[in-house]
Amino acid sequence: MDSQIQNICRLFKIPGRYDSYEEITVGNVNKTYKVNFLDKDGSKKSYVVQKLNTYVFRQPTQVMENIEKITEYIRSKKPNEPSLHFHHTLDKKTYVHDNTGFWRLFNFIPSFTCDVCDDLDMVCNAGEAFGEFQMLLSDFDASSLYETIPDFHNTVKRYETLEKDSKEDPCGRVKEVEKELEWLVSVKDKACRLTEMKNKGLLPLRVTHNDTKINNVLFDTKTKKALTVIDLDTVMPGLAGHDFGDAIRFAANFVEEDCKDCEKAGVNLNVFEAFTKGFISKTYNTLTENELSTLALSCFTLACELSTRFLDDYITGDRYFKILYPDHNLVRTRCQISLAKDMLKKMDSMEAIVNNYRRQYK
Ligand code: GN1
Ligand code: MG
């Protein structure tokens, strides 16, 4: 791996002397490495090298085209803020595609990330960061972006896939997951409401991040302010609620996404409130009535949608998400379902919190 990484850095024309690399293990899809170089004066400079998962991203060059467009757009609006900068090869590409894979390289921003965050100020900062990201791109021509994973947040299609694959039962695992399947199907109408509204033109398409987990926010080590959002692979046209809901289902869960004690999963309303405050403070001027009134529902939607994805991956033999042990996807499914159930119980409180911040910022 060492020589592979060094070779990639050479193709991206990284100056200085190669020193070392370490793997960054956050993320369920791509492989990420921090690479350290030494300048002539001995000072250290780091970069991030990433190997894109081309099973997930079937059109990786389109992913890079999207990313280049939106990072340049954001930089033109906020030139002095830290942001991701993708390096080019000699032939001016933002990627190297060879027999070892599809690689890219970008600046390392000194910062920290967190998978679990109970500091409510930081959660609020993350809400601002994702809200701002959407707003900065609100006048960007969404039709110029590729839909790099078609129907990524099409909850109706996610359900169809699950139902089809569970009928085929290619790995003989369906017997074991009947309870989970039954529950997910029982809430299908509610879970699919957002997609149905989009199909009817009741919710506008925006440029969205589509993977708004709090560990995709870089925080300043000293001030704990959000520096920038990362992981731009899934930036595509989407719904505001997708970004809001995905962020909540991750950050406001009492436990981690793959907690084996799934009964402990649930929404921490304090975290929900802090994120909502930050997100609405940046978006209240732009979001429509329908968008604002479906923010709380979108959290339930995203938890159910991801449950169908984890469960489908389990049923079809764990080909999509990285797994660390055989029933990892089943554990993830159970945990998301338990979270979704708790969201149903707390829907009124979640709505009240959204309404409160809508009033405050109006
Ligand atoms: C994947 O690999 P990561 O953590 O960026 C997935 C998201 C899921 C998430 C669940 C392209 O994201 O949609 O919400 O796992 N990304 C893709 O942890 O499918
Ligand atoms: Mg991601």
mmCIF file with all atom_site columns, C-alpha atoms and ligand atoms in Angstrom, residues 27-30 57 152 209-213 215-216 230-234, ligand 2:
data_model
loop_
_atom_site.group_PDB
_atom_site.id
_atom_site.type_symbol
_atom_site.label_atom_id
_atom_site.label_alt_id
_atom_site.label_comp_id
_atom_site.label_asym_id
_atom_site.label_entity_id
_atom_site.label_seq_id
_atom_site.pdbx_PDB_ins_code
_atom_site.Cartn_x
_atom_site.Cartn_y
_atom_site.Cartn_z
_atom_site.occupancy
_atom_site.B_iso_or_equiv
_atom_site.pdbx_formal_charge
_atom_site.auth_seq_id
_atom_site.auth_comp_id
_atom_site.auth_asym_id
_atom_site.auth_atom_id
_atom_site.pdbx_PDB_model_num
ATOM   1  C  CA . GLY A 1 27  ? -16.936 6.069  6.428  1.00 0.00 ? 27  GLY A CA 1
ATOM   2  C  CA . ASN A 1 28  ? -18.778 3.023  5.147  1.00 0.00 ? 28  ASN A CA 1
ATOM   3  C  CA . VAL A 1 29  ? -17.962 3.326  1.490  1.00 0.00 ? 29  VAL A CA 1
ATOM   4  C  CA . ASN A 1 30  ? -14.589 4.754  0.384  1.00 0.00 ? 30  ASN A CA 1
ATOM   5  C  CA . PHE A 1 57  ? -20.203 5.161  -7.592 1.00 0.00 ? 57  PHE A CA 1
ATOM   6  C  CA . PHE A 1 152 ? -30.472 7.864  -4.110 1.00 0.00 ? 152 PHE A CA 1
ATOM   7  C  CA . HIS A 1 209 ? -25.355 17.263 0.210  1.00 0.00 ? 209 HIS A CA 1
ATOM   8  C  CA . ASN A 1 210 ? -27.163 13.938 0.708  1.00 0.00 ? 210 ASN A CA 1
ATOM   9  C  CA . ASP A 1 211 ? -24.844 12.537 3.362  1.00 0.00 ? 211 ASP A CA 1
ATOM   10 C  CA . THR A 1 212 ? -25.167 14.974 6.247  1.00 0.00 ? 212 THR A CA 1
ATOM   11 C  CA . LYS A 1 213 ? -23.771 12.872 9.060  1.00 0.00 ? 213 LYS A CA 1
ATOM   12 C  CA . ASN A 1 215 ? -18.847 13.234 11.064 1.00 0.00 ? 215 ASN A CA 1
ATOM   13 C  CA . ASN A 1 216 ? -18.902 14.936 7.677  1.00 0.00 ? 216 ASN A CA 1
ATOM   14 C  CA . ILE A 1 230 ? -16.809 17.235 3.579  1.00 0.00 ? 230 ILE A CA 1
ATOM   15 C  CA . ASP A 1 231 ? -17.708 14.060 1.681  1.00 0.00 ? 231 ASP A CA 1
ATOM   16 C  CA . LEU A 1 232 ? -19.214 15.677 -1.382 1.00 0.00 ? 232 LEU A CA 1
ATOM   17 C  CA . ASP A 1 233 ? -19.650 12.458 -3.380 1.00 0.00 ? 233 ASP A CA 1
ATOM   18 C  CA . THR A 1 234 ? -23.399 12.525 -3.213 1.00 0.00 ? 234 THR A CA 1
HETATM 19 MG MG . MG  B 2 .   ? -20.589 9.582  2.339  1.00 0.00 ? 2   MG  B MG 1
#
